[in-house]
């Protein structure tokens, strides 16, 4: 853990990055990534999961990390700054980052052992686009491993994150927001899309993510945009205000993150 943290660009206190990296290491363990594997990661962002993947594949493995965003995206550290730091680390020779890239338009050479989508599925604008990705990946990778927030909360302390996620999904639709929540895919819907794309589900796992900071971040953001719904239609405003009422009540129990669900298919 401590060594891998030195390969990642941070500002000030490393506690946030340490917490995020711990979860990525847990996910990669759940994915059963082995030494020597060739991995294609979709939606790599600043490389949090990429570092865990590169560590798992070892010196004989390789990770191609792709993101549709530009190198300038992100704050206070941009994607370019974060990934350049990783490239300059001892992991650099086993990782390749490609930005402003849509795999639907890319000619990806060679076969990969695993395709990974780690907490990037809720970014997709609609199920049809996600289906297209899954179909393309079926021709590229032998196995697919995905991780996303599990909407089936397991503790009352996670309820606030659940309601905040619902509010942010409505916000994205109403205001054309390009935030990190566009669609709240339930794991059963994800399974159906994977099946339609030709994947055969092998395993479903729940990985503890309650300790992550994401739930608090999304709760705070949801609270900050409440006034923006005032001019929405009556039905939308009623729905949103109901969610806010439940959010406020739920925060009295705590503000822990939802868990992650992991789906593995061939």
CSV table of C-alpha atoms in Angstrom, one decimal:
chain,number,residue,atom,x,y,z
A,1,UNK,CA,0.0,0.0,0.0
A,2,UNK,CA,2.6,2.6,1.1
A,3,UNK,CA,4.9,1.9,-1.9
A,4,UNK,CA,2.0,2.1,-4.4
A,5,UNK,CA,1.0,5.5,-2.9
A,6,UNK,CA,4.4,6.9,-3.8
A,7,UNK,CA,3.5,6.1,-7.5
A,8,UNK,CA,0.4,8.4,-7.3
A,9,UNK,CA,0.3,12.2,-7.4
A,10,UNK,CA,-1.3,13.6,-4.3
A,11,UNK,CA,-1.7,17.1,-2.8
A,12,UNK,CA,-1.1,17.3,0.9
A,13,UNK,CA,-2.5,14.6,3.2
A,14,UNK,CA,-2.6,11.1,1.5
A,15,UNK,CA,-5.5,9.8,3.6
A,16,UNK,CA,-8.0,10.2,0.9
A,17,UNK,CA,-5.8,8.5,-1.7
A,18,UNK,CA,-4.9,5.8,0.7
A,19,UNK,CA,-8.6,5.0,1.3
A,20,UNK,CA,-9.4,5.0,-2.4
A,21,UNK,CA,-6.4,2.8,-3.2
A,22,UNK,CA,-7.4,0.3,-0.6
A,23,UNK,CA,-10.8,-0.2,-2.2
A,24,UNK,CA,-9.2,-0.5,-5.7
A,25,UNK,CA,-6.9,-3.2,-4.4
A,26,UNK,CA,-9.9,-5.0,-3.0
A,27,UNK,CA,-11.7,-4.8,-6.3
A,28,UNK,CA,-8.7,-6.1,-8.3
A,29,UNK,CA,-8.4,-9.0,-5.9
A,30,UNK,CA,-12.1,-9.7,-6.5
A,31,UNK,CA,-11.5,-9.5,-10.3
A,32,UNK,CA,-8.9,-12.2,-9.9
A,33,UNK,CA,-6.2,-10.4,-11.9
A,34,UNK,CA,-3.1,-12.5,-12.2
A,35,UNK,CA,0.5,-11.9,-13.0
A,36,UNK,CA,1.3,-11.7,-16.8
A,37,UNK,CA,-2.3,-10.8,-17.8
A,38,UNK,CA,-3.1,-8.2,-20.5
A,39,UNK,CA,-5.8,-5.9,-19.2
A,40,UNK,CA,-7.9,-3.3,-21.0
A,41,UNK,CA,-9.3,-0.7,-18.6
A,42,UNK,CA,-12.2,1.5,-19.8
A,43,UNK,CA,-12.8,4.7,-17.9
A,44,UNK,CA,-9.4,4.9,-16.1
A,45,UNK,CA,-9.8,8.5,-14.9
A,46,UNK,CA,-6.8,9.5,-12.8
A,47,UNK,CA,-5.5,5.9,-12.7
A,48,UNK,CA,-6.6,4.8,-9.2
A,49,UNK,CA,-7.7,1.4,-10.4
A,50,UNK,CA,-4.9,1.4,-13.0
A,51,UNK,CA,-2.2,1.4,-10.3
A,52,UNK,CA,-3.9,-1.6,-8.6
A,53,UNK,CA,-4.2,-3.4,-11.9
A,54,UNK,CA,-0.6,-2.7,-12.9
A,55,UNK,CA,0.6,-4.0,-9.5
A,56,UNK,CA,-1.4,-7.2,-10.0
A,57,UNK,CA,-0.2,-8.0,-13.5
A,58,UNK,CA,3.5,-7.7,-12.5
A,59,UNK,CA,6.5,-7.0,-14.8
A,60,UNK,CA,5.3,-9.5,-17.4
A,61,UNK,CA,1.8,-8.1,-17.7
A,62,UNK,CA,0.4,-5.0,-19.4
A,63,UNK,CA,-2.5,-2.5,-18.8
A,64,UNK,CA,-4.0,-0.3,-21.5
A,65,UNK,CA,-6.0,2.3,-19.8
A,66,UNK,CA,-8.5,4.3,-21.8
A,67,UNK,CA,-10.7,7.3,-21.0
A,68,UNK,CA,-13.0,9.5,-23.1
A,69,UNK,CA,-12.0,12.6,-21.2
A,70,UNK,CA,-9.1,14.9,-22.1
A,71,UNK,CA,-5.8,15.1,-20.2
A,72,UNK,CA,-6.9,18.6,-18.9
A,73,UNK,CA,-10.0,17.2,-17.2
A,74,UNK,CA,-10.1,17.0,-13.4
A,75,UNK,CA,-9.3,19.2,-10.4
A,76,UNK,CA,-7.2,19.9,-8.4
A,77,UNK,CA,-5.1,17.3,-10.2
A,78,UNK,CA,-5.8,16.8,-13.9
A,79,UNK,CA,-6.0,13.4,-15.5
A,80,UNK,CA,-2.8,14.2,-17.4
A,81,UNK,CA,-0.9,15.2,-14.3
A,82,UNK,CA,-2.0,12.1,-12.4
A,83,UNK,CA,-1.2,9.6,-15.1
A,84,UNK,CA,2.1,11.2,-16.1
A,85,UNK,CA,3.1,10.7,-12.4
A,86,UNK,CA,2.2,7.0,-12.7
A,87,UNK,CA,4.1,6.7,-16.0
A,88,UNK,CA,7.2,8.0,-14.3
A,89,UNK,CA,7.0,5.4,-11.6
A,90,UNK,CA,8.3,1.8,-11.6
A,91,UNK,CA,4.9,0.8,-12.9
A,92,UNK,CA,5.2,3.0,-16.0
A,93,UNK,CA,6.6,0.5,-18.4
A,94,UNK,CA,3.6,-1.8,-17.9
A,95,UNK,CA,0.9,0.8,-18.4
A,96,UNK,CA,-0.3,2.8,-21.4
A,97,UNK,CA,-2.8,5.7,-21.0
A,98,UNK,CA,-5.0,6.9,-23.9
A,99,UNK,CA,-7.3,9.9,-23.5
A,100,UNK,CA,-10.0,11.5,-25.6
A,101,UNK,CA,-10.6,7.9,-26.9
A,102,UNK,CA,-13.8,6.1,-27.6
A,103,UNK,CA,-13.2,2.3,-27.9
A,104,UNK,CA,-16.2,2.1,-30.2
A,105,UNK,CA,-14.1,4.1,-32.7
A,106,UNK,CA,-10.7,2.5,-31.9
A,107,UNK,CA,-9.0,-0.3,-33.7
A,108,UNK,CA,-7.6,-2.3,-30.7
A,109,UNK,CA,-5.0,-4.8,-31.8
A,110,UNK,CA,-4.5,-8.1,-30.1
A,111,UNK,CA,-6.6,-10.0,-27.6
A,112,UNK,CA,-6.8,-9.0,-23.9
A,113,UNK,CA,-7.2,-11.4,-21.0
A,114,UNK,CA,-9.6,-9.1,-19.1
A,115,UNK,CA,-11.6,-5.9,-19.8
A,116,UNK,CA,-12.2,-3.9,-16.7
A,117,UNK,CA,-14.8,-1.1,-16.0
A,118,UNK,CA,-14.3,0.1,-12.5
A,119,UNK,CA,-16.9,2.6,-11.2
A,120,UNK,CA,-17.4,4.0,-14.7
A,121,UNK,CA,-20.8,2.5,-15.6
A,122,UNK,CA,-23.0,5.2,-14.1
A,123,UNK,CA,-21.2,7.7,-16.4
A,124,UNK,CA,-22.9,6.1,-19.5
A,125,UNK,CA,-25.6,8.3,-21.1
A,126,UNK,CA,-28.0,5.4,-21.8
A,127,UNK,CA,-28.2,1.6,-21.7
A,128,UNK,CA,-27.8,1.3,-25.5
A,129,UNK,CA,-24.4,2.9,-25.4
A,130,UNK,CA,-23.3,0.6,-22.6
A,131,UNK,CA,-24.6,-2.4,-24.7
A,132,UNK,CA,-22.5,-1.2,-27.6
A,133,UNK,CA,-19.4,-1.1,-25.4
A,134,UNK,CA,-20.1,-4.6,-24.0
A,135,UNK,CA,-20.5,-6.0,-27.5
A,136,UNK,CA,-17.2,-4.4,-28.7
A,137,UNK,CA,-15.4,-5.8,-25.7
A,138,UNK,CA,-16.7,-9.3,-26.4
A,139,UNK,CA,-14.5,-9.3,-29.5
A,140,UNK,CA,-11.5,-7.9,-27.6
A,141,UNK,CA,-11.3,-9.6,-24.2
A,142,UNK,CA,-11.7,-13.2,-22.9
A,143,UNK,CA,-13.3,-12.0,-19.7
A,144,UNK,CA,-15.0,-8.9,-18.4
A,145,UNK,CA,-14.9,-7.5,-14.9
A,146,UNK,CA,-17.1,-4.6,-13.8
A,147,UNK,CA,-17.6,-2.8,-10.5
A,148,UNK,CA,-20.2,-0.2,-9.7
A,149,UNK,CA,-22.1,1.0,-6.6
A,150,UNK,CA,-24.7,-1.5,-5.4
A,151,UNK,CA,-28.1,0.2,-5.1
A,152,UNK,CA,-29.2,-2.5,-2.7
A,153,UNK,CA,-27.9,-0.8,0.5
A,154,UNK,CA,-27.1,-3.2,3.3
A,155,UNK,CA,-26.9,-0.7,6.2
A,156,UNK,CA,-29.1,2.2,7.2
A,157,UNK,CA,-26.0,4.3,7.2
A,158,UNK,CA,-25.8,3.9,3.4
A,159,UNK,CA,-29.4,5.2,2.8
A,160,UNK,CA,-28.3,8.8,2.5
A,161,UNK,CA,-25.9,7.9,-0.3
A,162,UNK,CA,-28.7,6.0,-2.1
A,163,UNK,CA,-31.1,9.0,-2.0
A,164,UNK,CA,-28.3,11.4,-3.0
A,165,UNK,CA,-27.5,9.2,-6.0
A,166,UNK,CA,-31.2,9.3,-7.1
A,167,UNK,CA,-31.2,13.1,-6.8
A,168,UNK,CA,-28.0,13.4,-8.9
A,169,UNK,CA,-29.4,11.2,-11.6
A,170,UNK,CA,-32.5,13.3,-11.9
A,171,UNK,CA,-30.3,16.4,-11.9
A,172,UNK,CA,-28.2,15.1,-14.8
A,173,UNK,CA,-31.4,14.6,-16.8
A,174,UNK,CA,-33.0,17.9,-16.0
A,175,UNK,CA,-30.0,20.1,-16.4
A,176,UNK,CA,-27.8,18.2,-18.9
A,177,UNK,CA,-25.2,17.9,-16.3
A,178,UNK,CA,-22.1,15.8,-17.3
A,179,UNK,CA,-21.3,14.7,-13.7
A,180,UNK,CA,-20.3,11.2,-12.7
A,181,UNK,CA,-23.9,10.0,-12.3
A,182,UNK,CA,-25.9,9.8,-15.5
A,183,UNK,CA,-27.8,6.4,-15.0
A,184,UNK,CA,-28.3,4.4,-11.9
A,185,UNK,CA,-27.8,0.9,-13.3
A,186,UNK,CA,-29.0,-1.8,-10.9
A,187,UNK,CA,-26.9,-5.0,-11.0
A,188,UNK,CA,-29.8,-7.0,-12.5
A,189,UNK,CA,-30.0,-4.5,-15.4
A,190,UNK,CA,-26.3,-4.7,-15.9
A,191,UNK,CA,-26.5,-8.5,-16.0
A,192,UNK,CA,-29.2,-8.3,-18.7
A,193,UNK,CA,-27.1,-5.9,-20.8
A,194,UNK,CA,-24.1,-8.2,-20.5
A,195,UNK,CA,-26.2,-11.2,-21.5
A,196,UNK,CA,-27.6,-9.4,-24.5
A,197,UNK,CA,-24.0,-8.5,-25.5
A,198,UNK,CA,-23.1,-12.2,-25.5
A,199,UNK,CA,-21.4,-12.4,-22.1
A,200,UNK,CA,-22.0,-15.4,-19.7
A,201,UNK,CA,-22.0,-14.4,-16.1
A,202,UNK,CA,-19.6,-16.3,-13.9
A,203,UNK,CA,-19.7,-14.6,-10.5
A,204,UNK,CA,-21.4,-11.8,-8.5
A,205,UNK,CA,-19.6,-10.4,-5.5
A,206,UNK,CA,-20.3,-7.6,-3.0
A,207,UNK,CA,-17.1,-5.7,-1.9
A,208,UNK,CA,-17.3,-3.4,1.1
A,209,UNK,CA,-17.0,0.3,0.1
A,210,UNK,CA,-18.8,1.8,3.1
A,211,UNK,CA,-15.5,3.4,4.3
A,212,UNK,CA,-15.0,5.4,1.1
A,213,UNK,CA,-15.5,9.2,1.0
A,214,UNK,CA,-17.7,9.1,-2.1
A,215,UNK,CA,-21.0,8.9,-0.3
A,216,UNK,CA,-20.3,12.0,1.7
A,217,UNK,CA,-19.1,13.9,-1.4
A,218,UNK,CA,-22.3,13.0,-3.3
A,219,UNK,CA,-24.5,13.8,-0.4
A,220,UNK,CA,-22.9,17.2,0.0
A,221,UNK,CA,-23.2,17.9,-3.8
A,222,UNK,CA,-26.9,16.8,-3.8
A,223,UNK,CA,-27.6,19.2,-1.0
A,224,UNK,CA,-25.8,22.1,-2.7
A,225,UNK,CA,-28.1,21.9,-5.8
A,226,UNK,CA,-31.5,21.8,-4.1
A,227,UNK,CA,-32.5,25.3,-5.2
A,228,UNK,CA,-31.9,24.5,-8.8
A,229,UNK,CA,-35.0,22.3,-8.9
A,230,UNK,CA,-37.4,25.1,-8.1
A,231,UNK,CA,-38.2,25.8,-11.7
A,232,UNK,CA,-38.6,22.1,-12.7
A,233,UNK,CA,-42.0,20.7,-13.6
A,234,UNK,CA,-44.4,20.0,-10.7
A,235,UNK,CA,-43.9,16.2,-11.0
A,236,UNK,CA,-40.1,16.4,-11.1
A,237,UNK,CA,-40.0,18.9,-8.2
A,238,UNK,CA,-42.3,16.7,-6.1
A,239,UNK,CA,-40.2,13.7,-6.8
A,240,UNK,CA,-37.0,15.5,-6.0
A,241,UNK,CA,-38.3,17.1,-2.8
A,242,UNK,CA,-39.5,13.7,-1.6
A,243,UNK,CA,-36.0,12.4,-2.1
A,244,UNK,CA,-34.6,15.4,-0.2
A,245,UNK,CA,-36.9,14.7,2.7
A,246,UNK,CA,-35.8,11.1,2.8
A,247,UNK,CA,-32.1,12.2,2.4
A,248,UNK,CA,-32.4,14.5,5.4
A,249,UNK,CA,-33.9,11.8,7.5
A,250,UNK,CA,-31.3,9.2,6.4
A,251,UNK,CA,-28.3,11.4,7.3
A,252,UNK,CA,-29.3,11.1,10.9
A,253,UNK,CA,-28.1,7.5,10.7
A,254,UNK,CA,-24.8,8.3,9.0
A,255,UNK,CA,-23.3,9.1,5.6
A,256,UNK,CA,-21.5,5.9,4.6
A,257,UNK,CA,-21.0,4.9,1.0
A,258,UNK,CA,-22.9,2.2,-0.8
A,259,UNK,CA,-21.0,-1.0,-1.3
A,260,UNK,CA,-19.6,-2.0,-4.7
A,261,UNK,CA,-21.0,-4.9,-6.7
A,262,UNK,CA,-18.6,-6.9,-8.9
A,263,UNK,CA,-19.8,-8.8,-11.9
A,264,UNK,CA,-17.4,-11.2,-13.8
A,265,UNK,CA,-18.3,-12.8,-17.1
A,266,UNK,CA,-16.8,-14.7,-20.0
